mmCIF file of C-alpha atoms in Angstrom:
data_model
loop_
_atom_site.group_PDB
_atom_site.id
_atom_site.type_symbol
_atom_site.label_atom_id
_atom_site.label_comp_id
_atom_site.label_asym_id
_atom_site.label_seq_id
_atom_site.Cartn_x
_atom_site.Cartn_y
_atom_site.Cartn_z
ATOM 1 C CA UNK A 950 40.095 -18.868 -22.299
ATOM 2 C CA UNK A 951 38.104 -16.055 -20.772
ATOM 3 C CA UNK A 952 38.284 -15.399 -17.068
ATOM 4 C CA UNK A 953 34.607 -16.363 -16.509
ATOM 5 C CA UNK A 954 35.153 -19.666 -18.302
ATOM 6 C CA UNK A 955 38.215 -20.372 -16.199
ATOM 7 C CA UNK A 956 36.266 -19.598 -13.041
ATOM 8 C CA UNK A 957 33.375 -21.820 -14.125
ATOM 9 C CA UNK A 958 35.788 -24.675 -15.010
ATOM 10 C CA UNK A 959 37.526 -24.365 -11.659
ATOM 11 C CA UNK A 960 34.228 -24.493 -9.780
ATOM 12 C CA UNK A 961 32.927 -27.352 -11.892
ATOM 13 C CA UNK A 962 36.030 -29.434 -11.220
ATOM 14 C CA UNK A 963 35.496 -29.018 -7.528
ATOM 15 C CA UNK A 964 31.687 -29.094 -7.095
ATOM 16 C CA UNK A 965 30.366 -30.930 -10.203
ATOM 17 C CA UNK A 966 27.954 -28.176 -11.343
ATOM 18 C CA UNK A 967 26.712 -30.057 -14.411
ATOM 19 C CA UNK A 968 23.555 -31.374 -12.659
ATOM 20 C CA UNK A 969 22.600 -27.721 -11.902
ATOM 21 C CA UNK A 970 22.952 -26.796 -15.582
ATOM 22 C CA UNK A 971 20.873 -29.783 -16.601
ATOM 23 C CA UNK A 972 18.249 -28.824 -14.088
ATOM 24 C CA UNK A 973 18.033 -25.259 -15.378
ATOM 25 C CA UNK A 974 17.839 -26.494 -19.013
ATOM 26 C CA UNK A 975 15.061 -29.010 -18.285
ATOM 27 C CA UNK A 976 12.929 -26.954 -15.903
ATOM 28 C CA UNK A 977 9.755 -25.495 -17.522
ATOM 29 C CA UNK A 978 6.916 -23.191 -16.451
ATOM 30 C CA UNK A 979 3.307 -23.805 -17.508
ATOM 31 C CA UNK A 980 1.852 -21.464 -20.119
ATOM 32 C CA UNK A 981 -1.765 -20.269 -20.141
ATOM 33 C CA UNK A 982 -3.659 -16.994 -20.350
ATOM 34 C CA UNK A 983 -3.288 -16.359 -16.593
ATOM 35 C CA UNK A 984 0.384 -17.152 -16.295
ATOM 36 C CA UNK A 985 1.131 -13.503 -15.485
ATOM 37 C CA UNK A 986 0.137 -14.338 -11.894
ATOM 38 C CA UNK A 987 3.355 -16.332 -11.432
ATOM 39 C CA UNK A 988 5.356 -13.074 -11.366
ATOM 40 C CA UNK A 989 3.833 -11.629 -8.192
ATOM 41 C CA UNK A 990 5.485 -14.146 -5.913
ATOM 42 C CA UNK A 991 8.870 -13.193 -7.283
ATOM 43 C CA UNK A 992 8.018 -9.510 -7.126
ATOM 44 C CA UNK A 993 7.144 -9.860 -3.395
ATOM 45 C CA UNK A 994 10.519 -11.540 -2.848
ATOM 46 C CA UNK A 995 12.233 -8.668 -4.717
ATOM 47 C CA UNK A 996 10.621 -6.045 -2.440
ATOM 48 C CA UNK A 997 11.609 -8.162 0.587
ATOM 49 C CA UNK A 998 15.259 -8.079 -0.587
ATOM 50 C CA UNK A 999 15.036 -4.284 -0.995
ATOM 51 C CA UNK A 1000 13.706 -4.119 2.583
ATOM 52 C CA UNK A 1001 16.657 -6.103 3.893
ATOM 53 C CA UNK A 1002 19.267 -4.083 1.959
ATOM 54 C CA UNK A 1003 17.862 -0.640 2.885
ATOM 55 C CA UNK A 1004 17.134 -1.771 6.435
ATOM 56 C CA UNK A 1005 20.786 -2.705 6.951
ATOM 57 C CA UNK A 1006 21.858 0.763 5.701
ATOM 58 C CA UNK A 1007 19.415 2.482 8.067
ATOM 59 C CA UNK A 1008 20.729 0.371 10.957
ATOM 60 C CA UNK A 1009 24.107 2.081 10.610
ATOM 61 C CA UNK A 1010 22.626 5.317 12.018
ATOM 62 C CA UNK A 1011 19.337 4.396 13.755
ATOM 63 C CA UNK A 1012 19.263 4.386 17.554
ATOM 64 C CA UNK A 1013 16.339 2.462 19.149
ATOM 65 C CA UNK A 1014 15.673 4.537 22.245
ATOM 66 C CA UNK A 1015 12.828 6.926 22.980
ATOM 67 C CA UNK A 1016 15.320 9.698 23.559
ATOM 68 C CA UNK A 1017 17.293 9.257 20.295
ATOM 69 C CA UNK A 1018 15.117 7.384 17.752
ATOM 70 C CA UNK A 1019 13.390 10.458 16.236
ATOM 71 C CA UNK A 1020 16.641 12.468 16.167
ATOM 72 C CA UNK A 1021 18.520 9.578 14.525
ATOM 73 C CA UNK A 1022 15.958 9.304 11.740
ATOM 74 C CA UNK A 1023 16.026 13.096 11.376
ATOM 75 C CA UNK A 1024 19.811 12.848 11.073
ATOM 76 C CA UNK A 1025 19.517 10.160 8.408
ATOM 77 C CA UNK A 1026 17.134 12.310 6.410
ATOM 78 C CA UNK A 1027 18.989 15.607 6.640
ATOM 79 C CA UNK A 1028 22.695 14.851 7.190
ATOM 80 C CA UNK A 1029 23.471 11.444 5.682
ATOM 81 C CA UNK A 1030 24.058 11.536 1.890
ATOM 82 C CA UNK A 1031 20.979 10.093 0.175
ATOM 83 C CA UNK A 1032 19.680 9.100 3.611
ATOM 84 C CA UNK A 1033 16.230 10.556 2.852
ATOM 85 C CA UNK A 1034 16.096 8.434 -0.312
ATOM 86 C CA UNK A 1035 17.134 5.234 1.493
ATOM 87 C CA UNK A 1036 14.485 5.737 4.151
ATOM 88 C CA UNK A 1037 11.843 6.614 1.556
ATOM 89 C CA UNK A 1038 12.712 3.478 -0.489
ATOM 90 C CA UNK A 1039 12.546 1.385 2.715
ATOM 91 C CA UNK A 1040 9.098 2.740 3.568
ATOM 92 C CA UNK A 1041 7.643 2.536 0.073
ATOM 93 C CA UNK A 1042 9.045 -0.964 -0.531
ATOM 94 C CA UNK A 1043 7.331 -2.157 2.677
ATOM 95 C CA UNK A 1044 4.008 -0.982 1.299
ATOM 96 C CA UNK A 1045 4.661 -2.392 -2.149
ATOM 97 C CA UNK A 1046 5.772 -5.732 -0.640
ATOM 98 C CA UNK A 1047 2.520 -6.070 1.262
ATOM 99 C CA UNK A 1048 0.427 -5.002 -1.752
ATOM 100 C CA UNK A 1049 2.290 -7.504 -3.948
ATOM 101 C CA UNK A 1050 1.839 -10.234 -1.295
ATOM 102 C CA UNK A 1051 -1.915 -9.586 -1.168
ATOM 103 C CA UNK A 1052 -2.198 -9.755 -4.978
ATOM 104 C CA UNK A 1053 -0.116 -12.951 -4.982
ATOM 105 C CA UNK A 1054 -2.353 -14.530 -2.308
ATOM 106 C CA UNK A 1055 -5.579 -13.698 -4.206
ATOM 107 C CA UNK A 1056 -4.262 -14.893 -7.559
ATOM 108 C CA UNK A 1057 -3.186 -18.189 -5.942
ATOM 109 C CA UNK A 1058 -6.630 -18.476 -4.328
ATOM 110 C CA UNK A 1059 -8.638 -17.820 -7.472
ATOM 111 C CA UNK A 1060 -6.425 -20.221 -9.436
ATOM 112 C CA UNK A 1061 -7.225 -22.915 -6.881
ATOM 113 C CA UNK A 1062 -3.477 -23.495 -6.356
ATOM 114 C CA UNK A 1063 -3.988 -24.322 -2.671
ATOM 115 C CA UNK A 1064 -5.570 -27.764 -3.118
ATOM 116 C CA UNK A 1065 -3.797 -31.049 -2.634
ATOM 117 C CA UNK A 1066 -0.803 -31.544 -2.959
ATOM 118 C CA UNK A 1067 -0.009 -27.827 -2.420
ATOM 119 C CA UNK A 1068 -1.533 -27.332 1.043
ATOM 120 C CA UNK A 1069 1.822 -26.590 2.722
ATOM 121 C CA UNK A 1070 2.747 -24.100 -0.013
ATOM 122 C CA UNK A 1071 -0.497 -22.210 0.708
ATOM 123 C CA UNK A 1072 -0.035 -22.303 4.455
ATOM 124 C CA UNK A 1073 3.591 -21.115 4.383
ATOM 125 C CA UNK A 1074 2.526 -18.348 1.977
ATOM 126 C CA UNK A 1075 -0.302 -17.265 4.326
ATOM 127 C CA UNK A 1076 2.123 -17.244 7.249
ATOM 128 C CA UNK A 1077 4.540 -15.072 5.206
ATOM 129 C CA UNK A 1078 1.752 -12.524 4.518
ATOM 130 C CA UNK A 1079 1.083 -12.361 8.301
ATOM 131 C CA UNK A 1080 4.768 -11.792 8.895
ATOM 132 C CA UNK A 1081 4.773 -8.996 6.282
ATOM 133 C CA UNK A 1082 1.947 -7.305 8.200
ATOM 134 C CA UNK A 1083 3.992 -7.824 11.362
ATOM 135 C CA UNK A 1084 6.938 -6.069 9.658
ATOM 136 C CA UNK A 1085 4.656 -3.151 8.807
ATOM 137 C CA UNK A 1086 3.213 -2.920 12.334
ATOM 138 C CA UNK A 1087 6.535 -3.201 14.166
ATOM 139 C CA UNK A 1088 8.416 -0.899 11.779
ATOM 140 C CA UNK A 1089 5.746 1.794 11.987
ATOM 141 C CA UNK A 1090 6.720 2.762 15.580
ATOM 142 C CA UNK A 1091 10.494 2.958 14.960
ATOM 143 C CA UNK A 1092 10.652 6.654 13.783
ATOM 144 C CA UNK A 1093 9.033 7.462 17.168
ATOM 145 C CA UNK A 1094 6.839 10.167 15.661
ATOM 146 C CA UNK A 1095 3.438 11.349 16.843
ATOM 147 C CA UNK A 1096 1.386 9.377 14.322
ATOM 148 C CA UNK A 1097 3.248 6.117 14.923
ATOM 149 C CA UNK A 1098 3.096 6.497 18.715
ATOM 150 C CA UNK A 1099 -0.667 6.868 18.928
ATOM 151 C CA UNK A 1100 -1.395 4.353 16.127
ATOM 152 C CA UNK A 1101 0.727 1.808 18.098
ATOM 153 C CA UNK A 1102 -1.183 2.626 21.260
ATOM 154 C CA UNK A 1103 -4.495 1.966 19.464
ATOM 155 C CA UNK A 1104 -3.143 -1.180 17.796
ATOM 156 C CA UNK A 1105 -1.735 -2.711 20.968
ATOM 157 C CA UNK A 1106 -4.947 -1.783 22.852
ATOM 158 C CA UNK A 1107 -6.772 -4.219 20.548
ATOM 159 C CA UNK A 1108 -4.494 -7.028 21.770
ATOM 160 C CA UNK A 1109 -5.736 -6.430 25.297
ATOM 161 C CA UNK A 1110 -9.235 -7.450 24.157
ATOM 162 C CA UNK A 1111 -8.149 -11.066 23.620
ATOM 163 C CA UNK A 1112 -9.979 -13.123 26.299
ATOM 164 C CA UNK A 1113 -7.925 -14.479 29.219
ATOM 165 C CA UNK A 1114 -4.435 -13.604 27.842
ATOM 166 C CA UNK A 1115 -5.112 -10.114 26.507
ATOM 167 C CA UNK A 1116 -3.514 -8.174 29.358
ATOM 168 C CA UNK A 1117 -0.496 -10.484 29.378
ATOM 169 C CA UNK A 1118 -0.024 -10.029 25.597
ATOM 170 C CA UNK A 1119 -0.327 -6.288 25.990
ATOM 171 C CA UNK A 1120 2.476 -6.238 28.620
ATOM 172 C CA UNK A 1121 4.667 -8.517 26.463
ATOM 173 C CA UNK A 1122 4.284 -6.237 23.439
ATOM 174 C CA UNK A 1123 4.614 -2.942 25.276
ATOM 175 C CA UNK A 1124 7.066 -3.962 27.938
ATOM 176 C CA UNK A 1125 4.710 -2.368 30.454
ATOM 177 C CA UNK A 1126 1.258 -0.872 30.706
ATOM 178 C CA UNK A 1127 1.753 1.901 28.159
ATOM 179 C CA UNK A 1128 3.698 2.589 24.972
ATOM 180 C CA UNK A 1129 7.180 3.721 26.156
ATOM 181 C CA UNK A 1130 10.779 3.401 25.242
ATOM 182 C CA UNK A 1131 10.567 -0.282 26.291
ATOM 183 C CA UNK A 1132 7.929 -0.777 23.566
ATOM 184 C CA UNK A 1133 10.235 0.813 21.046
ATOM 185 C CA UNK A 1134 13.116 -1.456 22.003
ATOM 186 C CA UNK A 1135 10.918 -4.552 21.790
ATOM 187 C CA UNK A 1136 9.468 -3.542 18.408
ATOM 188 C CA UNK A 1137 12.986 -2.885 17.155
ATOM 189 C CA UNK A 1138 14.146 -6.339 18.199
ATOM 190 C CA UNK A 1139 11.065 -7.959 16.643
ATOM 191 C CA UNK A 1140 11.494 -5.932 13.435
ATOM 192 C CA UNK A 1141 15.238 -6.524 12.813
ATOM 193 C CA UNK A 1142 15.827 -9.945 14.338
ATOM 194 C CA UNK A 1143 12.748 -12.113 15.100
ATOM 195 C CA UNK A 1144 10.629 -11.444 11.978
ATOM 196 C CA UNK A 1145 13.559 -11.607 9.494
ATOM 197 C CA UNK A 1146 14.785 -14.908 10.990
ATOM 198 C CA UNK A 1147 11.334 -16.526 10.771
ATOM 199 C CA UNK A 1148 10.611 -15.004 7.346
ATOM 200 C CA UNK A 1149 13.912 -16.274 5.869
ATOM 201 C CA UNK A 1150 13.158 -19.797 7.046
ATOM 202 C CA UNK A 1151 9.610 -19.728 5.694
ATOM 203 C CA UNK A 1152 10.684 -18.191 2.338
ATOM 204 C CA UNK A 1153 13.215 -20.996 1.858
ATOM 205 C CA UNK A 1154 10.564 -23.560 2.801
ATOM 206 C CA UNK A 1155 7.993 -21.925 0.493
ATOM 207 C CA UNK A 1156 10.444 -21.914 -2.442
ATOM 208 C CA UNK A 1157 11.470 -25.528 -1.768
ATOM 209 C CA UNK A 1158 7.841 -26.614 -1.946
ATOM 210 C CA UNK A 1159 7.334 -24.776 -5.241
ATOM 211 C CA UNK A 1160 10.559 -26.165 -6.596
ATOM 212 C CA UNK A 1161 9.661 -29.692 -5.646
ATOM 213 C CA UNK A 1162 6.051 -29.614 -6.932
ATOM 214 C CA UNK A 1163 6.387 -27.116 -9.810
ATOM 215 C CA UNK A 1164 4.016 -24.258 -10.546
ATOM 216 C CA UNK A 1165 0.310 -24.903 -10.408
ATOM 217 C CA UNK A 1166 -1.498 -25.134 -13.746
ATOM 218 C CA UNK A 1167 -5.254 -24.462 -13.620
ATOM 219 C CA UNK A 1168 -7.178 -27.531 -14.824
ATOM 220 C CA UNK A 1169 -9.631 -25.559 -16.931
ATOM 221 C CA UNK A 1170 -6.943 -23.702 -18.875
ATOM 222 C CA UNK A 1171 -6.153 -24.900 -22.446
ATOM 223 C CA UNK A 1172 -2.837 -26.708 -22.573
ATOM 224 C CA UNK A 1173 0.069 -24.862 -24.280
ATOM 225 C CA UNK A 1174 3.665 -25.959 -24.699
ATOM 226 C CA UNK A 1175 5.528 -25.058 -21.467
ATOM 227 C CA UNK A 1176 7.944 -22.126 -21.347
ATOM 228 C CA UNK A 1177 11.617 -22.914 -20.516
ATOM 229 C CA UNK A 1178 12.501 -21.600 -17.059
ATOM 230 C CA UNK A 1179 15.948 -20.425 -18.213
ATOM 231 C CA UNK A 1180 16.356 -18.051 -19.851
ATOM 232 C CA UNK A 1181 12.726 -17.298 -20.953
ATOM 233 C CA UNK A 1182 10.914 -17.150 -17.599
ATOM 234 C CA UNK A 1183 13.939 -15.786 -15.717
ATOM 235 C CA UNK A 1184 14.213 -12.858 -18.214
ATOM 236 C CA UNK A 1185 10.518 -12.082 -17.871
ATOM 237 C CA UNK A 1186 10.754 -12.154 -14.091
ATOM 238 C CA UNK A 1187 13.754 -9.867 -14.254
ATOM 239 C CA UNK A 1188 11.783 -7.405 -16.392
ATOM 240 C CA UNK A 1189 8.935 -7.427 -13.829
ATOM 241 C CA UNK A 1190 11.551 -6.651 -11.125
ATOM 242 C CA UNK A 1191 12.810 -3.730 -13.174
ATOM 243 C CA UNK A 1192 9.258 -2.382 -13.499
ATOM 244 C CA UNK A 1193 8.876 -2.755 -9.726
ATOM 245 C CA UNK A 1194 12.157 -0.993 -9.157
ATOM 246 C CA UNK A 1195 11.116 1.881 -11.465
ATOM 247 C CA UNK A 1196 7.821 2.267 -9.615
ATOM 248 C CA UNK A 1197 9.608 2.156 -6.246
ATOM 249 C CA UNK A 1198 12.233 4.726 -7.332
ATOM 250 C CA UNK A 1199 9.499 7.066 -8.679
ATOM 251 C CA UNK A 1200 7.434 6.856 -5.478
ATOM 252 C CA UNK A 1201 10.521 7.375 -3.268
ATOM 253 C CA UNK A 1202 11.809 10.350 -5.272
ATOM 254 C CA UNK A 1203 8.550 12.191 -5.970
ATOM 255 C CA UNK A 1204 6.680 11.299 -2.745
ATOM 256 C CA UNK A 1205 9.435 11.099 -0.058
ATOM 257 C CA UNK A 1206 8.303 9.586 3.242
ATOM 258 C CA UNK A 1207 7.736 12.351 5.779
ATOM 259 C CA UNK A 1208 8.955 12.142 9.369
ATOM 260 C CA UNK A 1209 6.309 14.254 11.119
ATOM 261 C CA UNK A 1210 6.533 15.514 14.699
ATOM 262 C CA UNK A 1211 8.315 13.762 17.536
ATOM 263 C CA UNK A 1212 6.061 11.673 19.758
ATOM 264 C CA UNK A 1213 4.914 13.258 23.038
ATOM 265 C CA UNK A 1214 3.322 10.657 25.331
ATOM 266 C CA UNK A 1215 1.660 13.439 27.388
ATOM 267 C CA UNK A 1216 0.041 15.163 24.404
ATOM 268 C CA UNK A 1217 -3.526 14.358 23.334
ATOM 269 C CA UNK A 1218 -3.962 12.022 20.428
ATOM 270 C CA UNK A 1219 -4.389 13.929 17.120
ATOM 271 C CA UNK A 1220 -7.893 13.812 15.615
ATOM 272 C CA UNK A 1221 -8.616 11.330 12.817
ATOM 273 C CA UNK A 1222 -5.643 9.062 13.542
ATOM 274 C CA UNK A 1223 -5.675 5.930 11.387
ATOM 275 C CA UNK A 1224 -3.396 2.911 10.884
ATOM 276 C CA UNK A 1225 -1.630 1.994 7.641
ATOM 277 C CA UNK A 1226 -3.821 1.189 4.614
ATOM 278 C CA UNK A 1227 -3.534 -2.577 5.035
ATOM 279 C CA UNK A 1228 -5.193 -2.431 8.499
ATOM 280 C CA UNK A 1229 -7.883 0.102 7.553
ATOM 281 C CA UNK A 1230 -10.641 -2.423 6.717
ATOM 282 C CA UNK A 1231 -10.359 -4.012 10.185
ATOM 283 C CA UNK A 1232 -9.989 -0.614 11.923
ATOM 284 C CA UNK A 1233 -13.153 0.834 10.270
ATOM 285 C CA UNK A 1234 -15.134 -2.333 10.864
ATOM 286 C CA UNK A 1235 -14.336 -2.316 14.584
ATOM 287 C CA UNK A 1236 -15.311 1.344 14.797
ATOM 288 C CA UNK A 1237 -18.709 0.605 13.309
ATOM 289 C CA UNK A 1238 -19.575 -2.027 15.876
ATOM 290 C CA UNK A 1239 -21.711 -0.941 18.853
ATOM 291 C CA UNK A 1240 -20.122 -0.832 22.289
ATOM 292 C CA UNK A 1241 -22.095 -3.874 23.440
ATOM 293 C CA UNK A 1242 -23.661 -6.746 21.447
ATOM 294 C CA UNK A 1243 -25.770 -9.128 23.551
ATOM 295 C CA UNK A 1244 -23.847 -8.063 26.613
ATOM 296 C CA UNK A 1245 -20.447 -8.699 24.962
ATOM 297 C CA UNK A 1246 -18.001 -5.928 24.110
ATOM 298 C CA UNK A 1247 -18.324 -5.111 20.375
ATOM 299 C CA UNK A 1248 -14.552 -5.021 19.748
ATOM 300 C CA UNK A 1249 -14.135 -8.477 21.241
ATOM 301 C CA UNK A 1250 -16.824 -9.837 18.944
ATOM 302 C CA UNK A 1251 -15.210 -8.076 15.980
ATOM 303 C CA UNK A 1252 -11.754 -9.501 16.719
ATOM 304 C CA UNK A 1253 -13.260 -12.964 17.222
ATOM 305 C CA UNK A 1254 -15.009 -12.644 13.844
ATOM 306 C CA UNK A 1255 -11.739 -11.576 12.131
ATOM 307 C CA UNK A 1256 -9.858 -14.500 13.788
ATOM 308 C CA UNK A 1257 -12.518 -16.980 12.683
ATOM 309 C CA UNK A 1258 -12.559 -15.509 9.137
ATOM 310 C CA UNK A 1259 -8.780 -15.656 8.913
ATOM 311 C CA UNK A 1260 -8.757 -19.288 10.092
ATOM 312 C CA UNK A 1261 -11.468 -20.200 7.534
ATOM 313 C CA UNK A 1262 -9.363 -18.567 4.754
ATOM 314 C CA UNK A 1263 -6.242 -20.346 5.978
ATOM 315 C CA UNK A 1264 -8.039 -23.710 5.874
ATOM 316 C CA UNK A 1265 -9.238 -23.326 2.260
ATOM 317 C CA UNK A 1266 -7.361 -26.515 1.237
ATOM 318 C CA UNK A 1267 -9.355 -28.433 3.881
ATOM 319 C CA UNK A 1268 -12.939 -27.269 3.142
ATOM 320 C CA UNK A 1269 -12.751 -26.806 -0.611
ATOM 321 C CA UNK A 1270 -13.294 -30.370 -1.704
ATOM 322 C CA UNK A 1271 -14.641 -29.538 -5.188
ATOM 323 C CA UNK A 1272 -11.442 -27.945 -6.423
ATOM 324 C CA UNK A 1273 -9.466 -30.840 -4.970
ATOM 325 C CA UNK A 1274 -11.458 -33.077 -7.350
ATOM 326 C CA UNK A 1275 -10.741 -30.744 -10.258
ATOM 327 C CA UNK A 1276 -14.323 -29.332 -10.275
ATOM 328 C CA UNK A 1277 -15.349 -25.649 -10.325
ATOM 329 C CA UNK A 1278 -16.285 -24.353 -6.833
ATOM 330 C CA UNK A 1279 -18.864 -21.572 -6.943
ATOM 331 C CA UNK A 1280 -18.803 -21.275 -3.135
ATOM 332 C CA UNK A 1281 -15.038 -20.747 -3.094
ATOM 333 C CA UNK A 1282 -15.277 -18.108 -5.800
ATOM 334 C CA UNK A 1283 -18.023 -16.254 -3.910
ATOM 335 C CA UNK A 1284 -15.926 -16.317 -0.716
ATOM 336 C CA UNK A 1285 -12.901 -15.004 -2.624
ATOM 337 C CA UNK A 1286 -14.728 -12.172 -4.362
ATOM 338 C CA UNK A 1287 -16.588 -11.319 -1.118
ATOM 339 C CA UNK A 1288 -13.269 -10.902 0.699
ATOM 340 C CA UNK A 1289 -11.710 -8.799 -2.110
ATOM 341 C CA UNK A 1290 -14.753 -6.497 -2.331
ATOM 342 C CA UNK A 1291 -14.929 -6.110 1.422
ATOM 343 C CA UNK A 1292 -11.266 -5.189 1.856
ATOM 344 C CA UNK A 1293 -11.181 -2.907 -1.215
ATOM 345 C CA UNK A 1294 -14.431 -1.073 -0.458
ATOM 346 C CA UNK A 1295 -13.697 -0.489 3.281
ATOM 347 C CA UNK A 1296 -10.169 0.741 2.477
ATOM 348 C CA UNK A 1297 -11.403 3.077 -0.285
ATOM 349 C CA UNK A 1298 -14.297 4.416 1.800
ATOM 350 C CA UNK A 1299 -11.917 5.083 4.697
ATOM 351 C CA UNK A 1300 -9.657 7.164 2.457
ATOM 352 C CA UNK A 1301 -12.714 9.044 1.180
ATOM 353 C CA UNK A 1302 -13.659 9.922 4.768
ATOM 354 C CA UNK A 1303 -17.064 8.199 4.606
ATOM 355 C CA UNK A 1304 -16.656 6.668 8.090
ATOM 356 C CA UNK A 1305 -15.858 9.969 9.883
#
């Protein structure tokens, strides 16, 4: 008897693994012309795992203080074997994870997979996307370079615009009135402890909901015989992960993430400073607003509009009654395409320099 068979037999005698095998054999995945969308959820999870693995390696050398953060990242990139590659993979996988999460969210939305009984799956997924953006924002400051310092100052300034509690939130985030070493320490704690802990819990919850209810099958799609989960779907998902890994490796090797100049709090902010690509549509919109609208500060109105829009999107399972009845919802489709076009066009125009 082979060693693997002996190991399996030993485990089966102790833990009765037969129900797990039966479950894997009987589980099936719906088949239709848009079933490719199922792979983006798994791809997002794959990039999250890459983030965790590379983040742990970076933690071995990183020092979260204003005096040593930049130098420790510089040490990783120049002295640690393959350190530059690990950091580049960590940075690129963060961007690919957020891109994959956005695609996953929009495919779920257009498939109408948020209606009853999958409301909680949609809401936990939306919360995970917010956490992914939080990872991006908190991790951006950690190298303590010039661009990250001033982008964080601009980003946290926006928090101060929140009515009544804005100043308190600003002090909580920064650890004071300005971006300092205290801000770096807080962002580090949020990035490596708070966000991973909440994300892990929500990922397990999200997967449990999917496991319990199965994958959504659009009502209007022609019915095809389902595909066995194991090994057919698992092998396809694995191939998608390999494609994601190849793309990540190519980006990290050919476009290594630069470190830039060390942050100097007393230097003037560089011209044309912008946040990461996933915040550009909000950043450019707020810049276009006039200073005052009907006596109210333009940025406050803009942030209130983004908050209301985000809440409306989050509550799609509540207001979209047509899809809940299995009918086509033109309004929901118009909202979805409007959001996609707005985000894509503002992001592209920002990169093209149209707003300068």
